[in-house]
Amino acid sequence: EYLQYKKDETNHQMITNKEIIEMMKEPEESNIKEPEIPIISNYKVLIALNQVIAYMKQKSDKMDFSKDQIRVLKKMRKVVE
């Protein structure tokens, strides 16, 4: 038994080379929006570092913060000042 179909009902169109190339292209960078990184002032960084240093000193007996780790943060604070 054979299947019968009307020849004009089929729609097998080949895509063009241009369409193939467009499908393979990387999206343009201008279309990709990266989130903007907010500008953080030195003042805010100093406040944050001071808070972290104070926290580490308070918790050093309960948590395993070494003096070297606190020293690194103090050095970072001097760089920002």
XYZ file of C-alpha atoms in Angstrom, residues 22-80:
59
model
C 23.546 33.891 10.797
C 22.572 30.903 12.952
C 26.245 30.136 13.697
C 27.312 33.688 14.539
C 28.031 34.608 18.138
C 25.689 37.206 19.574
C 27.006 40.732 19.331
C 28.554 42.063 22.505
C 26.397 45.165 22.422
C 23.320 42.969 22.842
C 24.716 41.340 25.972
C 24.166 43.556 28.984
C 26.389 42.832 31.933
C 25.303 44.071 35.314
C 27.057 47.269 36.298
C 29.404 47.002 39.235
C 28.583 49.742 41.726
C 31.383 52.091 42.693
C 32.308 51.647 46.346
C 34.075 54.501 48.089
C 37.235 54.049 50.138
C 35.263 55.202 53.175
C 32.801 52.322 52.826
C 35.656 49.853 52.324
C 37.381 51.092 55.488
C 34.154 50.706 57.472
C 33.704 47.157 56.151
C 37.306 46.173 56.854
C 37.111 47.595 60.389
C 33.932 45.616 61.004
C 35.485 42.392 59.717
C 38.633 42.933 61.795
C 36.554 43.611 64.924
C 34.447 40.528 64.234
C 37.504 38.324 63.775
C 39.060 39.595 67.009
C 35.829 38.963 68.935
C 35.393 35.444 67.545
C 39.045 34.383 67.457
C 38.635 32.285 70.607
C 35.552 30.486 69.209
C 36.595 30.303 65.560
C 39.956 29.484 64.084
C 41.030 32.942 62.883
C 44.780 33.233 62.908
C 46.664 36.419 63.716
C 48.088 36.258 60.194
C 44.598 36.475 58.701
C 43.811 39.544 60.815
C 47.191 41.038 59.868
C 46.352 40.646 56.159
C 43.144 42.607 56.625
C 44.997 45.327 58.516
C 47.464 45.588 55.618
C 44.554 45.906 53.207
C 43.142 48.668 55.392
C 46.446 50.571 55.192
C 46.405 50.300 51.391
C 42.890 51.757 51.216
